[in-house]
Each structure stands twice: as structure tokens, then as C-alpha cells.
CSV table of C-alpha atoms in Angstrom, one decimal:
chain,number,residue,atom,x,y,z
U,88,UNK,CA,0.0,0.0,0.0
U,89,UNK,CA,3.0,2.3,0.5
U,90,UNK,CA,3.5,2.7,-3.2
U,91,UNK,CA,-0.2,2.9,-4.0
U,92,UNK,CA,-1.5,6.4,-4.8
U,93,UNK,CA,-4.5,7.6,-2.8
U,94,UNK,CA,-5.9,11.1,-2.5
U,95,UNK,CA,-6.7,10.3,1.1
U,96,UNK,CA,-3.6,9.2,2.4
U,97,UNK,CA,-6.6,8.8,0.3
U,98,UNK,CA,-46.9,14.7,-36.8
U,99,UNK,CA,-47.3,15.7,-33.3
U,100,UNK,CA,-46.2,13.3,-30.7
U,101,UNK,CA,-49.4,11.5,-29.7
U,102,UNK,CA,-50.2,10.1,-26.3
U,103,UNK,CA,-53.4,8.0,-26.1
U,104,UNK,CA,-56.4,9.5,-24.2
U,105,UNK,CA,-56.4,8.9,-20.5
U,106,UNK,CA,-58.1,6.0,-18.8
U,107,UNK,CA,-60.3,6.2,-15.6
U,108,UNK,CA,-60.2,2.9,-13.8
U,109,UNK,CA,-63.7,2.5,-12.4
U,110,UNK,CA,-64.3,4.9,-9.6
U,111,UNK,CA,-60.8,4.7,-8.3
U,112,UNK,CA,-59.6,7.9,-6.5
U,113,UNK,CA,-56.7,9.7,-8.2
U,114,UNK,CA,-54.3,11.0,-5.7
U,115,UNK,CA,-51.6,13.7,-5.4
U,116,UNK,CA,-50.4,15.2,-8.6
U,117,UNK,CA,-51.9,12.5,-10.8
U,118,UNK,CA,-55.3,14.1,-11.7
U,119,UNK,CA,-57.4,12.6,-14.6
U,120,UNK,CA,-58.1,14.5,-17.8
U,121,UNK,CA,-60.5,12.9,-20.2
U,122,UNK,CA,-59.5,14.5,-23.5
U,123,UNK,CA,-57.0,13.0,-25.9
U,124,UNK,CA,-53.7,14.7,-25.5
U,125,UNK,CA,-51.2,15.7,-28.2
U,126,UNK,CA,-47.7,16.7,-27.2
U,127,UNK,CA,-46.1,19.2,-29.7
U,128,UNK,CA,-43.0,21.3,-29.2
U,129,UNK,CA,-44.1,24.9,-28.7
U,130,UNK,CA,-42.5,28.0,-30.3
U,131,UNK,CA,-40.2,28.1,-27.2
U,132,UNK,CA,-37.8,25.2,-26.9
U,133,UNK,CA,-38.2,25.3,-23.1
U,134,UNK,CA,-41.6,23.6,-23.0
U,135,UNK,CA,-44.0,21.2,-24.6
U,136,UNK,CA,-47.7,22.3,-24.8
U,137,UNK,CA,-50.7,20.1,-24.8
U,138,UNK,CA,-53.6,20.8,-27.1
U,139,UNK,CA,-56.2,19.8,-24.5
U,140,UNK,CA,-54.6,21.7,-21.6
U,141,UNK,CA,-53.7,25.3,-21.1
U,142,UNK,CA,-50.9,24.3,-18.7
U,143,UNK,CA,-47.5,23.8,-20.4
U,144,UNK,CA,-45.0,21.2,-19.3
U,145,UNK,CA,-41.9,23.2,-18.5
U,146,UNK,CA,-38.4,22.3,-17.8
U,147,UNK,CA,-38.2,21.7,-14.0
U,148,UNK,CA,-36.6,24.5,-12.0
U,149,UNK,CA,-35.0,22.3,-9.4
U,150,UNK,CA,-33.4,18.9,-8.9
U,151,UNK,CA,-34.8,16.6,-6.2
U,152,UNK,CA,-32.9,15.0,-3.4
U,153,UNK,CA,-34.5,11.7,-2.2
U,154,UNK,CA,-32.3,11.6,0.9
U,155,UNK,CA,-34.4,14.4,2.4
U,156,UNK,CA,-37.5,12.1,2.5
U,157,UNK,CA,-35.9,8.9,3.7
U,158,UNK,CA,-36.5,8.1,7.4
U,159,UNK,CA,-33.3,6.1,7.4
U,160,UNK,CA,-30.4,8.0,5.9
U,161,UNK,CA,-27.7,6.2,3.9
U,162,UNK,CA,-24.3,5.4,5.4
U,163,UNK,CA,-21.6,8.0,4.8
U,164,UNK,CA,-18.5,7.4,2.7
U,165,UNK,CA,-15.4,6.6,4.6
U,166,UNK,CA,-11.8,7.7,4.4
U,167,UNK,CA,-9.9,4.4,3.5
U,168,UNK,CA,-7.0,5.4,5.8
U,169,UNK,CA,-8.9,6.2,8.9
U,170,UNK,CA,-12.2,4.5,8.3
U,171,UNK,CA,-13.9,7.6,9.6
U,172,UNK,CA,-16.7,9.5,7.7
U,173,UNK,CA,-15.2,11.8,5.1
U,174,UNK,CA,-15.2,15.5,5.7
U,175,UNK,CA,-16.2,17.9,2.9
U,176,UNK,CA,-12.6,19.0,2.4
U,177,UNK,CA,-11.6,15.5,1.7
U,178,UNK,CA,-13.3,15.7,-1.6
U,179,UNK,CA,-11.6,19.0,-2.6
U,180,UNK,CA,-8.8,17.4,-4.7
U,181,UNK,CA,-11.4,16.0,-7.0
U,182,UNK,CA,-14.6,18.2,-7.0
U,183,UNK,CA,-15.5,21.9,-6.9
U,184,UNK,CA,-17.2,23.2,-3.7
U,185,UNK,CA,-20.7,23.4,-5.0
U,186,UNK,CA,-20.7,19.7,-6.1
U,187,UNK,CA,-19.3,18.8,-2.7
U,188,UNK,CA,-22.2,20.6,-1.0
U,189,UNK,CA,-24.7,18.8,-3.3
U,190,UNK,CA,-23.1,15.4,-2.5
U,191,UNK,CA,-23.9,15.7,1.2
U,192,UNK,CA,-26.9,18.0,1.4
U,193,UNK,CA,-30.2,17.0,3.1
U,194,UNK,CA,-32.1,19.8,1.3
U,195,UNK,CA,-35.1,18.5,-0.6
U,196,UNK,CA,-34.7,20.6,-3.7
U,197,UNK,CA,-31.7,22.3,-5.3
U,198,UNK,CA,-32.4,25.2,-7.7
U,199,UNK,CA,-31.1,24.8,-11.2
U,200,UNK,CA,-29.1,27.8,-12.3
U,201,UNK,CA,-30.6,29.7,-15.3
U,202,UNK,CA,-27.3,29.2,-17.2
U,203,UNK,CA,-27.8,25.4,-17.0
U,204,UNK,CA,-31.5,25.6,-17.9
U,205,UNK,CA,-30.6,27.6,-21.0
U,206,UNK,CA,-28.4,24.7,-22.1
U,207,UNK,CA,-31.1,22.2,-21.2
U,208,UNK,CA,-33.3,24.0,-23.6
U,209,UNK,CA,-31.3,22.5,-26.5
U,210,UNK,CA,-33.2,19.2,-25.9
U,211,UNK,CA,-35.5,19.4,-22.9
U,212,UNK,CA,-38.2,18.6,-22.1
U,213,UNK,CA,-37.7,15.1,-23.5
U,214,UNK,CA,-40.7,13.2,-24.9
U,215,UNK,CA,-42.9,10.8,-23.0
U,216,UNK,CA,-44.2,8.4,-25.7
U,217,UNK,CA,-46.7,5.5,-25.7
U,218,UNK,CA,-45.4,2.3,-27.4
U,219,UNK,CA,-48.8,1.5,-29.1
U,220,UNK,CA,-47.3,-0.5,-31.9
U,221,UNK,CA,-45.3,-2.6,-29.5
U,222,UNK,CA,-48.4,-3.2,-27.4
U,223,UNK,CA,-50.2,-4.4,-30.6
U,224,UNK,CA,-47.3,-6.7,-31.5
U,225,UNK,CA,-47.4,-8.3,-28.1
U,226,UNK,CA,-51.2,-8.4,-27.9
U,227,UNK,CA,-51.1,-7.0,-24.4
U,228,UNK,CA,-53.8,-5.0,-22.6
U,229,UNK,CA,-50.9,-3.2,-20.8
U,230,UNK,CA,-50.3,0.4,-21.7
U,231,UNK,CA,-46.5,1.0,-22.2
U,232,UNK,CA,-45.0,4.4,-21.9
U,233,UNK,CA,-41.3,5.4,-22.3
U,234,UNK,CA,-39.4,8.5,-21.3
U,235,UNK,CA,-37.0,9.0,-24.2
U,236,UNK,CA,-33.6,10.7,-23.4
U,237,UNK,CA,-32.0,9.9,-26.7
U,238,UNK,CA,-32.9,13.4,-28.1
U,239,UNK,CA,-30.0,15.1,-26.3
U,240,UNK,CA,-26.9,16.2,-28.4
U,241,UNK,CA,-25.0,13.2,-27.1
U,242,UNK,CA,-27.9,10.8,-27.6
U,243,UNK,CA,-28.5,9.8,-23.9
U,244,UNK,CA,-29.4,11.1,-20.5
U,245,UNK,CA,-25.8,11.8,-19.5
U,246,UNK,CA,-25.8,15.5,-20.5
U,247,UNK,CA,-28.3,16.1,-17.7
U,248,UNK,CA,-25.4,15.9,-15.2
U,249,UNK,CA,-22.4,16.7,-17.5
U,250,UNK,CA,-23.7,20.2,-18.1
U,251,UNK,CA,-24.0,21.2,-14.4
U,252,UNK,CA,-20.7,19.4,-13.4
U,253,UNK,CA,-18.8,21.4,-16.0
U,254,UNK,CA,-20.7,24.6,-15.2
U,255,UNK,CA,-19.8,24.5,-11.5
U,256,UNK,CA,-16.1,23.6,-12.3
U,257,UNK,CA,-15.9,26.4,-14.8
U,258,UNK,CA,-17.3,28.9,-12.2
U,259,UNK,CA,-14.5,28.0,-9.9
U,260,UNK,CA,-11.9,28.5,-12.6
U,261,UNK,CA,-11.1,24.9,-13.4
U,262,UNK,CA,-9.4,24.6,-16.8
U,263,UNK,CA,-9.2,20.8,-17.2
U,264,UNK,CA,-11.6,17.9,-16.4
U,265,UNK,CA,-10.9,14.2,-16.6
U,266,UNK,CA,-13.2,11.2,-16.5
U,267,UNK,CA,-13.9,7.6,-17.4
U,268,UNK,CA,-16.4,6.2,-19.8
U,269,UNK,CA,-17.7,2.8,-20.7
U,270,UNK,CA,-19.8,2.7,-23.9
U,271,UNK,CA,-18.9,6.4,-24.5
U,272,UNK,CA,-22.3,8.0,-23.6
U,273,UNK,CA,-20.8,9.7,-20.6
U,274,UNK,CA,-17.5,10.6,-22.2
U,275,UNK,CA,-19.2,12.2,-25.2
U,276,UNK,CA,-21.6,14.1,-22.9
U,277,UNK,CA,-18.8,15.5,-20.8
U,278,UNK,CA,-16.9,16.5,-24.0
U,279,UNK,CA,-20.0,18.2,-25.3
U,280,UNK,CA,-20.4,20.1,-22.0
U,281,UNK,CA,-16.8,21.1,-21.8
U,282,UNK,CA,-17.0,22.5,-25.4
U,283,UNK,CA,-19.7,24.9,-24.2
U,284,UNK,CA,-17.8,26.2,-21.2
U,285,UNK,CA,-14.3,26.3,-22.7
U,286,UNK,CA,-12.9,23.6,-20.4
U,287,UNK,CA,-10.4,21.0,-21.7
U,288,UNK,CA,-11.5,17.3,-21.4
U,289,UNK,CA,-9.5,14.1,-21.2
U,290,UNK,CA,-11.3,10.7,-21.1
U,291,UNK,CA,-10.3,7.1,-20.3
U,292,UNK,CA,-12.6,4.8,-22.2
U,293,UNK,CA,-12.9,1.1,-21.2
U,294,UNK,CA,-10.8,-0.9,-23.7
U,295,UNK,CA,-13.6,-3.2,-24.8
U,296,UNK,CA,-15.9,-0.3,-25.7
U,297,UNK,CA,-13.0,1.7,-27.2
U,298,UNK,CA,-12.6,-1.1,-29.7
U,299,UNK,CA,-16.3,-1.9,-30.2
U,300,UNK,CA,-17.5,1.7,-30.6
U,301,UNK,CA,-14.9,3.8,-32.6
U,302,UNK,CA,-17.5,6.4,-33.5
U,303,UNK,CA,-18.1,7.3,-29.8
U,304,UNK,CA,-14.4,8.1,-29.6
U,305,UNK,CA,-14.7,10.2,-32.7
U,306,UNK,CA,-17.7,12.0,-31.2
U,307,UNK,CA,-15.7,12.9,-28.1
U,308,UNK,CA,-12.8,14.1,-30.3
U,309,UNK,CA,-15.2,16.2,-32.4
U,310,UNK,CA,-16.1,18.0,-29.2
U,311,UNK,CA,-12.5,18.5,-28.4
U,312,UNK,CA,-11.7,15.7,-25.9
U,313,UNK,CA,-8.5,13.6,-25.8
U,314,UNK,CA,-9.4,9.9,-25.4
U,315,UNK,CA,-7.3,7.0,-24.1
U,316,UNK,CA,-8.2,3.3,-24.1
U,317,UNK,CA,-8.2,2.0,-20.5
U,318,UNK,CA,-6.1,0.6,-19.1
U,319,UNK,CA,-3.5,2.8,-20.7
U,320,UNK,CA,0.3,3.4,-20.3
U,321,UNK,CA,-0.4,7.0,-19.4
U,322,UNK,CA,-1.0,6.4,-15.7
U,323,UNK,CA,0.7,4.3,-13.0
U,324,UNK,CA,-2.6,2.5,-12.3
U,325,UNK,CA,-3.0,1.7,-16.0
U,326,UNK,CA,0.5,0.3,-16.3
U,327,UNK,CA,-0.1,-1.9,-13.3
U,328,UNK,CA,-3.3,-3.3,-14.8
U,329,UNK,CA,-1.6,-4.0,-18.1
U,330,UNK,CA,1.3,-5.7,-16.3
U,331,UNK,CA,-1.1,-8.1,-14.6
U,332,UNK,CA,-3.0,-8.8,-17.8
U,333,UNK,CA,-1.9,-7.3,-21.1
U,334,UNK,CA,-5.1,-8.5,-22.9
U,335,UNK,CA,-7.6,-7.2,-20.3
U,336,UNK,CA,-10.8,-5.7,-21.7
U,337,UNK,CA,-10.7,-3.1,-19.0
U,338,UNK,CA,-13.6,-2.1,-16.8
U,339,UNK,CA,-15.2,1.1,-15.5
U,340,UNK,CA,-13.4,0.5,-12.2
U,341,UNK,CA,-10.0,0.6,-14.0
U,342,UNK,CA,-10.9,3.7,-16.0
U,343,UNK,CA,-12.0,5.5,-12.8
U,344,UNK,CA,-8.7,4.7,-11.2
U,345,UNK,CA,-6.8,6.2,-14.1
U,346,UNK,CA,-8.9,9.4,-14.2
U,347,UNK,CA,-8.8,9.9,-10.4
U,348,UNK,CA,-5.0,9.4,-10.4
U,349,UNK,CA,-4.6,12.2,-13.0
U,350,UNK,CA,-6.9,14.6,-11.1
U,351,UNK,CA,-5.3,13.9,-7.7
U,352,UNK,CA,-1.8,14.6,-9.0
U,353,UNK,CA,-2.5,17.7,-11.0
U,354,UNK,CA,-3.7,20.8,-9.1
U,355,UNK,CA,-5.2,22.4,-12.2
U,356,UNK,CA,-7.4,19.4,-12.9
U,357,UNK,CA,-10.7,18.1,-11.4
U,358,UNK,CA,-12.5,14.8,-11.9
U,359,UNK,CA,-16.1,14.2,-13.1
U,360,UNK,CA,-18.1,11.0,-12.6
U,361,UNK,CA,-21.0,10.0,-14.8
U,362,UNK,CA,-22.9,7.9,-12.3
U,363,UNK,CA,-22.8,6.4,-8.7
U,364,UNK,CA,-22.4,9.6,-6.6
U,365,UNK,CA,-25.3,11.5,-5.0
U,366,UNK,CA,-24.8,14.7,-6.9
U,367,UNK,CA,-24.9,12.8,-10.2
U,368,UNK,CA,-28.2,11.1,-9.3
U,369,UNK,CA,-29.5,14.5,-8.1
U,370,UNK,CA,-29.0,16.1,-11.5
U,371,UNK,CA,-30.7,13.2,-13.3
U,372,UNK,CA,-33.9,13.7,-11.3
U,373,UNK,CA,-34.9,16.3,-13.9
U,374,UNK,CA,-36.1,13.2,-15.9
U,375,UNK,CA,-38.6,12.0,-13.3
U,376,UNK,CA,-39.7,15.6,-12.3
U,377,UNK,CA,-40.5,16.2,-15.9
U,378,UNK,CA,-42.2,12.8,-16.4
U,379,UNK,CA,-44.5,13.3,-13.4
U,380,UNK,CA,-45.9,16.5,-15.0
U,381,UNK,CA,-46.3,14.7,-18.4
U,382,UNK,CA,-48.1,11.8,-16.9
U,383,UNK,CA,-50.3,14.2,-14.9
U,384,UNK,CA,-51.2,15.9,-18.2
U,385,UNK,CA,-52.5,12.6,-19.7
U,386,UNK,CA,-54.2,11.4,-16.5
U,387,UNK,CA,-52.1,8.2,-16.2
U,388,UNK,CA,-50.5,6.7,-13.1
U,389,UNK,CA,-47.7,4.1,-13.5
U,390,UNK,CA,-48.3,0.7,-11.9
U,391,UNK,CA,-44.7,-0.4,-12.7
U,392,UNK,CA,-41.6,1.7,-13.4
U,393,UNK,CA,-38.6,-0.1,-15.1
U,394,UNK,CA,-35.1,1.0,-15.8
U,395,UNK,CA,-31.7,-0.5,-16.5
U,396,UNK,CA,-29.0,-0.2,-13.9
U,397,UNK,CA,-25.2,-0.1,-14.2
U,398,UNK,CA,-24.0,2.7,-11.8
U,399,UNK,CA,-27.7,3.7,-11.6
U,400,UNK,CA,-27.9,7.4,-12.7
U,401,UNK,CA,-30.6,6.9,-15.4
U,402,UNK,CA,-32.7,4.6,-13.1
U,403,UNK,CA,-32.5,7.0,-10.2
U,404,UNK,CA,-33.2,10.0,-12.5
U,405,UNK,CA,-36.6,8.6,-13.5
U,406,UNK,CA,-37.6,6.8,-10.3
U,407,UNK,CA,-36.6,8.9,-7.4
U,408,UNK,CA,-39.3,11.6,-7.9
U,409,UNK,CA,-41.9,8.8,-8.2
U,410,UNK,CA,-40.5,7.2,-5.0
U,411,UNK,CA,-41.1,10.5,-3.3
U,412,UNK,CA,-44.8,10.4,-4.3
U,413,UNK,CA,-44.9,6.7,-3.2
U,414,UNK,CA,-43.6,7.6,0.2
U,415,UNK,CA,-46.3,10.3,0.5
U,416,UNK,CA,-48.9,7.7,-0.2
U,417,UNK,CA,-50.0,9.3,-3.5
U,418,UNK,CA,-49.1,6.4,-5.7
U,419,UNK,CA,-48.0,2.8,-5.3
U,420,UNK,CA,-46.0,1.7,-8.3
U,421,UNK,CA,-43.6,-1.3,-8.3
U,422,UNK,CA,-40.0,0.1,-9.0
U,423,UNK,CA,-37.9,-2.5,-10.8
U,424,UNK,CA,-34.2,-2.3,-11.7
U,425,UNK,CA,-32.8,-4.5,-14.5
U,426,UNK,CA,-29.2,-5.3,-14.7
U,427,UNK,CA,-27.1,-7.5,-17.0
U,428,UNK,CA,-26.8,-11.2,-16.1
U,429,UNK,CA,-23.0,-10.9,-16.6
U,430,UNK,CA,-22.7,-8.0,-14.0
U,431,UNK,CA,-25.4,-8.5,-11.4
U,432,UNK,CA,-24.4,-6.2,-8.5
U,433,UNK,CA,-27.8,-5.8,-7.0
U,434,UNK,CA,-29.0,-9.4,-7.4
U,435,UNK,CA,-25.7,-11.2,-6.7
U,436,UNK,CA,-23.5,-8.7,-5.0
U,437,UNK,CA,-23.1,-8.0,-1.3
U,438,UNK,CA,-24.0,-4.8,0.5
U,439,UNK,CA,-20.7,-3.6,1.9
U,440,UNK,CA,-18.2,-0.8,2.0
U,441,UNK,CA,-15.9,-1.1,-1.1
U,442,UNK,CA,-13.8,1.1,-3.4
U,443,UNK,CA,-15.6,2.6,-6.3
U,444,UNK,CA,-12.5,2.0,-8.5
U,445,UNK,CA,-10.3,-1.0,-9.1
U,446,UNK,CA,-7.0,0.4,-7.8
U,447,UNK,CA,-8.4,1.6,-4.5
U,448,UNK,CA,-7.8,5.3,-4.9
U,449,UNK,CA,-11.3,6.4,-4.0
U,450,UNK,CA,-13.3,6.7,-0.8
U,451,UNK,CA,-15.0,3.6,0.6
U,452,UNK,CA,-18.7,3.7,-0.1
U,453,UNK,CA,-21.4,1.3,1.1
U,454,UNK,CA,-23.0,-0.2,-2.0
U,455,UNK,CA,-24.0,-3.5,-3.5
U,456,UNK,CA,-20.7,-4.7,-5.0
U,457,UNK,CA,-19.2,-7.7,-6.8
U,458,UNK,CA,-15.8,-6.6,-5.4
U,459,UNK,CA,-13.7,-3.8,-6.8
U,460,UNK,CA,-11.4,-6.4,-8.5
U,461,UNK,CA,-14.3,-7.9,-10.4
U,462,UNK,CA,-13.8,-7.5,-14.2
U,463,UNK,CA,-17.1,-8.1,-16.0
U,464,UNK,CA,-17.1,-10.0,-19.3
U,465,UNK,CA,-17.2,-7.6,-22.3
U,466,UNK,CA,-21.0,-7.5,-22.9
U,467,UNK,CA,-22.2,-4.9,-25.5
U,468,UNK,CA,-23.9,-2.8,-22.8
U,469,UNK,CA,-20.6,-1.2,-21.9
U,470,UNK,CA,-22.3,1.4,-19.7
U,471,UNK,CA,-23.5,-1.4,-17.3
U,472,UNK,CA,-20.2,-3.1,-16.8
U,473,UNK,CA,-19.5,-1.8,-13.3
U,474,UNK,CA,-18.7,-3.8,-10.2
U,475,UNK,CA,-20.9,-1.7,-7.9
U,476,UNK,CA,-24.2,0.1,-7.6
U,477,UNK,CA,-24.8,3.8,-6.6
U,478,UNK,CA,-24.8,3.9,-2.8
U,479,UNK,CA,-28.2,5.7,-2.7
U,480,UNK,CA,-29.8,3.1,-5.0
U,481,UNK,CA,-28.3,0.4,-2.9
U,482,UNK,CA,-29.7,2.0,0.3
U,483,UNK,CA,-33.2,2.3,-1.3
U,484,UNK,CA,-33.0,-1.4,-2.3
U,485,UNK,CA,-32.1,-2.3,1.2
U,486,UNK,CA,-35.0,-0.3,2.5
U,487,UNK,CA,-37.4,-2.4,0.4
U,488,UNK,CA,-38.5,0.5,-1.8
U,489,UNK,CA,-37.5,-1.2,-5.1
U,490,UNK,CA,-36.7,-4.6,-6.6
U,491,UNK,CA,-34.2,-5.9,-9.1
U,492,UNK,CA,-33.8,-8.6,-11.7
U,493,UNK,CA,-31.1,-9.5,-14.2
U,494,UNK,CA,-31.5,-10.5,-17.9
U,495,UNK,CA,-29.0,-12.0,-20.4
U,496,UNK,CA,-28.0,-9.9,-23.4
U,497,UNK,CA,-29.5,-12.1,-26.1
U,498,UNK,CA,-33.0,-11.7,-24.7
U,499,UNK,CA,-32.3,-8.0,-24.4
U,500,UNK,CA,-31.4,-7.7,-28.1
U,501,UNK,CA,-34.4,-9.8,-29.1
U,502,UNK,CA,-36.6,-7.2,-27.3
U,503,UNK,CA,-34.6,-4.4,-28.9
U,504,UNK,CA,-35.4,-5.7,-32.4
U,505,UNK,CA,-39.1,-5.9,-31.5
U,506,UNK,CA,-38.9,-2.3,-30.2
U,507,UNK,CA,-37.0,-1.0,-33.2
U,508,UNK,CA,-39.3,-2.6,-35.7
U,509,UNK,CA,-42.5,-1.3,-34.0
U,510,UNK,CA,-41.5,2.1,-32.5
U,511,UNK,CA,-38.7,3.0,-34.9
U,512,UNK,CA,-36.1,3.8,-32.4
U,513,UNK,CA,-32.9,1.7,-32.3
U,514,UNK,CA,-32.1,1.6,-28.5
U,515,UNK,CA,-28.6,1.7,-27.0
U,516,UNK,CA,-27.6,-1.7,-25.6
U,517,UNK,CA,-28.1,-0.5,-22.0
U,518,UNK,CA,-31.9,0.3,-22.2
U,519,UNK,CA,-32.5,-3.0,-24.0
U,520,UNK,CA,-32.5,-4.5,-20.5
U,521,UNK,CA,-35.5,-2.3,-19.6
U,522,UNK,CA,-37.2,-3.2,-22.8
U,523,UNK,CA,-36.8,-6.9,-22.2
U,524,UNK,CA,-38.2,-6.6,-18.7
U,525,UNK,CA,-41.1,-4.5,-20.0
U,526,UNK,CA,-41.9,-7.1,-22.7
U,527,UNK,CA,-41.8,-9.8,-20.0
U,528,UNK,CA,-44.3,-7.9,-17.9
U,529,UNK,CA,-46.5,-7.0,-20.9
U,530,UNK,CA,-46.8,-10.7,-21.8
U,531,UNK,CA,-47.7,-11.5,-18.2
U,532,UNK,CA,-50.5,-8.9,-18.5
U,533,UNK,CA,-51.6,-10.7,-21.7
U,534,UNK,CA,-52.0,-13.9,-19.7
U,535,UNK,CA,-53.8,-12.2,-16.7
U,536,UNK,CA,-55.8,-9.6,-18.6
U,537,UNK,CA,-54.4,-6.8,-16.4
U,538,UNK,CA,-54.4,-3.3,-17.9
U,539,UNK,CA,-51.2,-2.2,-16.2
U,540,UNK,CA,-49.6,1.1,-16.9
U,541,UNK,CA,-45.9,0.4,-17.5
U,542,UNK,CA,-43.4,3.3,-17.5
U,543,UNK,CA,-40.0,2.5,-19.0
U,544,UNK,CA,-36.7,4.5,-19.0
U,545,UNK,CA,-35.3,4.7,-22.5
U,546,UNK,CA,-32.0,6.4,-21.8
U,547,UNK,CA,-30.5,6.6,-25.2
U,548,UNK,CA,-30.3,5.6,-28.9
U,549,UNK,CA,-28.0,3.0,-30.3
U,550,UNK,CA,-26.8,4.7,-33.5
U,551,UNK,CA,-23.2,4.1,-32.5
U,552,UNK,CA,-23.8,0.6,-31.3
U,553,UNK,CA,-24.7,-1.0,-34.6
U,554,UNK,CA,-21.8,-3.5,-34.4
U,555,UNK,CA,-23.7,-5.2,-31.5
U,556,UNK,CA,-26.8,-5.4,-33.6
U,557,UNK,CA,-24.8,-6.8,-36.5
U,558,UNK,CA,-23.6,-9.6,-34.2
U,559,UNK,CA,-27.1,-10.3,-33.1
U,560,UNK,CA,-28.5,-10.4,-36.6
U,561,UNK,CA,-25.7,-12.7,-37.8
U,562,UNK,CA,-26.3,-15.1,-34.9
U,563,UNK,CA,-22.9,-14.4,-33.3
U,564,UNK,CA,-24.1,-12.9,-30.1
U,565,UNK,CA,-23.8,-15.2,-27.0
U,566,UNK,CA,-24.9,-14.8,-23.4
U,567,UNK,CA,-22.0,-14.0,-21.1
U,568,UNK,CA,-22.4,-14.9,-17.5
U,569,UNK,CA,-20.3,-14.6,-14.4
U,570,UNK,CA,-18.3,-17.1,-12.6
U,571,UNK,CA,-19.3,-17.8,-9.0
U,572,UNK,CA,-15.7,-18.5,-8.2
U,573,UNK,CA,-14.6,-15.3,-9.8
U,574,UNK,CA,-17.1,-13.3,-7.7
U,575,UNK,CA,-16.0,-15.2,-4.5
U,576,UNK,CA,-12.4,-14.3,-5.2
U,577,UNK,CA,-13.2,-10.7,-5.9
U,578,UNK,CA,-15.4,-10.4,-2.8
U,579,UNK,CA,-12.7,-11.8,-0.6
U,580,UNK,CA,-10.6,-8.7,-1.4
U,581,UNK,CA,-13.1,-6.0,-0.3
U,582,UNK,CA,-12.1,-4.1,2.9
U,583,UNK,CA,-13.4,-5.5,6.2
U,584,UNK,CA,-15.1,-2.7,8.1
U,585,UNK,CA,-15.8,-3.6,11.7
């Protein structure tokens, strides 16, 4: 450990008419409206208007912090050297002051600065769509809605947090930001945001995705970023990983180690993370806040909300505002996370303190983990290849407020093909997990006759992931699983906290 670096030493869009279920009482913000609703962009890019309603659906003016409404608060991150709760100043080598405040705040709402809302206006509000053609294909009585984040410049939900992270860094005079990325959705989002605020950007992309998705790299470079495959020879951590295994496909944990090392050893550089941490999940709640208003406008209440999980930012972004309403007693949806069978941190991991990176340079956070040494097989959903889960999602799962399942990638791509050929959108590999779980539930409704309302997180398009679709179409895609022995070995190396 003496030689190990640690910063702590460490056609208008159409939504079907609403449905009134018998004489059931509608609660809270979910009020029924009986007219058919058409969502059409207004003359102002900051809102979507409904023909049957005089009330516009605006871009939210605040982010929501679920911690404020939890009766049991999540465990704090620990300093790996002292095993004591971290102090705010411990984060200073990596993050600007405002993000440090957001990471630990108990405030319910955080105002979104006008400068950030003006950037959000480039693509927000994002559409809430009903998958009527998919419903027809499946022959289900269920009503399937999806909140589509693929309309952002980077093609996913990631700019929702990239923009504020770069904004707060730029306000404090930071000139360079570093990060990791898996499939490239986060790296391209940060590169996009950095280009808006005149901040330089350097990205370590997981080797498997770097090779599989060359156009994501080109996208990042187009926005001015410098991109390395991870592990790389640029950092001490990367060189150690390559020495242990020169052919390693890499992992998000490895890429995090490399980016953190550079930030911790260069005073002019800060680090940005695309998932996992509280402030990242906070920024993403703009998705759910927006969606609540949209569902209110059409008089629908979700019975089931489904999203894919890797680190958890997209899932948290959609579900956390709905969990707030559930805690108030206004609604009672089932909240279901879907993870890859090859990297099942919620369903197969342990709830324990562990490093969020592979080299052990970061604080210890309590999360569902497969062990920071766990290197997932190179599935096509590169954004879900992470050994742990966001601490706040892990805590919510432990509190019984949500459930989780895992699905193999061939079933996910089968669902993606059905979705693409009915709804027209080619999904990124990550949300295909949510699609597969939605199809499973819709087919159950076909058997039972239940008219469930299913809300699904569609976090991005797959225009740069067509190599994965080619493998599926040619019959060359196989299901990758995990080795129980591999997980046991990795779990044996997590820190023991008494």
C-alpha cells in the first residue's frame, strides 16, 4: 500500500387518451383528464404544450434530493486510511465546492441555475411516448410508456449531469476535467459540455468499448476531448493493470482509477463522474420531475416503473421523484431495476463498503458490490459493466422501496429488435434491458388480462452501437455470464469494516 496512490492518504407526438379505472380515486399530482392529448413542441424550446390543456409542461426549475425524504439515511462514505466518515474538504482534490455541497446535502430541492436551464433548452423537455405498436405486436392489454432521453446532443441522459458538473467547475476557474467512460455515452456528454464552457477534457474509455465503438471516440474528439483506451500506459494505475493482464478488456473501475490518479496529482485538474455519486443522481432527477408532469397531463399513473442499472444514474433519475410520491402515499408503483446477467451487482453482490474504483484510490462507499477487483465480461452494454451500484440506490434497495432482476443480453437484443421494428427507435444496448423486462411484464398482462400502466426508462439511442446489432443479426451474439468462483475471489478482497 505504501506505493499505492491515494488522494486520502486517500406529426405531433401523440399520447393516447387517459383512462379512468372505475371509480378509483386519483391522488396527489396525478389528476385525470378525459381528453385526448397531443404533445407538440411549442415555439419556445423550453416547453411542450398540450392541445387539451392550457398548462404547459416546463423544464423543471429544481433537482430533487431523495435523501431528504428517507426516514433512514444512507451510510456515509469513509476515508480508507482512517475508516472515519469523510469531511467535505476530503473531496476537494477531485470536485468543486458546489458539487461537494450537493453530494452531502439534506435539502429536498436544489435550484437549477438559469445558465444550466438555458443549455437544457437545447433538448429538454424530452418526450414521453406511448409504445402503441409494441403493445399491438405483443397483444397485451398493458399500456406501455417510455421516457426517451436519446434526443440530447450526445444521444443519452448523460448531459443532464455533464452540463452542471462542467458549469460548477468552470465557475471556480477549473481549466481541465478528466473522467472515465464505458460505452462512451458519458465521455461524449462531458466532452460536449466542456466545449460549451471552454474547459479541456480528457477521457479514459474502457478498452472493450473503445474497440467496439470507434464512433463514440470520434464523437468525443469532435467536441475537443482527448481519449485514451483504458487501461493505458499514461498512468501508474493503467501500467499496473496491463502488467497483470496485457489483454484485459478493461472495466469502469479501472478507468475510474486512471482518471482519479490524474486529477489527484495535477492541481489544475478536477474529476467528473458519470454515475454512482449522490450529486450525479440528483442532477438526473430532472427526468422524473418532468415525467410526473407529463403523466399528470394525460391522466395516467404508473403501476410499474422499469429502468436499467449499471451505476444507476438513469434509473435514479426517472424513479426517485416517483418514489417521493410513493412515500407520500399518493401512488404505489412497483419500482424495478434491470441489470445484465453478466454483471449483477444488486442481485448477486453483497451490501458492503468497497472502493468505487479498481486500484483503491477512492473513498469507501457502502453499496451493492461484486468486489472492486471484479472485471465483467465484455458485454455490449458497456455502460452497465460496473462492479458496484450507486450507494443511494443500494440503500433504497435495502429499505425495500424497489426490486431488481437480471437479464442476459440475447433476450435484451431480441426485445430491442421488436422495439426498433415497431417504435422506430434503435435503442442503445443499455436500455434494451429495460425493454426486455417491459416485454416480460406485458406478456404476463396478456395472460392475466391486467391493464397495467408500465413506464420505462429509454435512456439513449444505439446509432453508434450497430456493431452489436450486427452480431445479433448474424447469430454471433452469445450470453455471457459470471463465474461464482470469480465473484467469490473478488469479494474476498473487499475491505473489512468492523
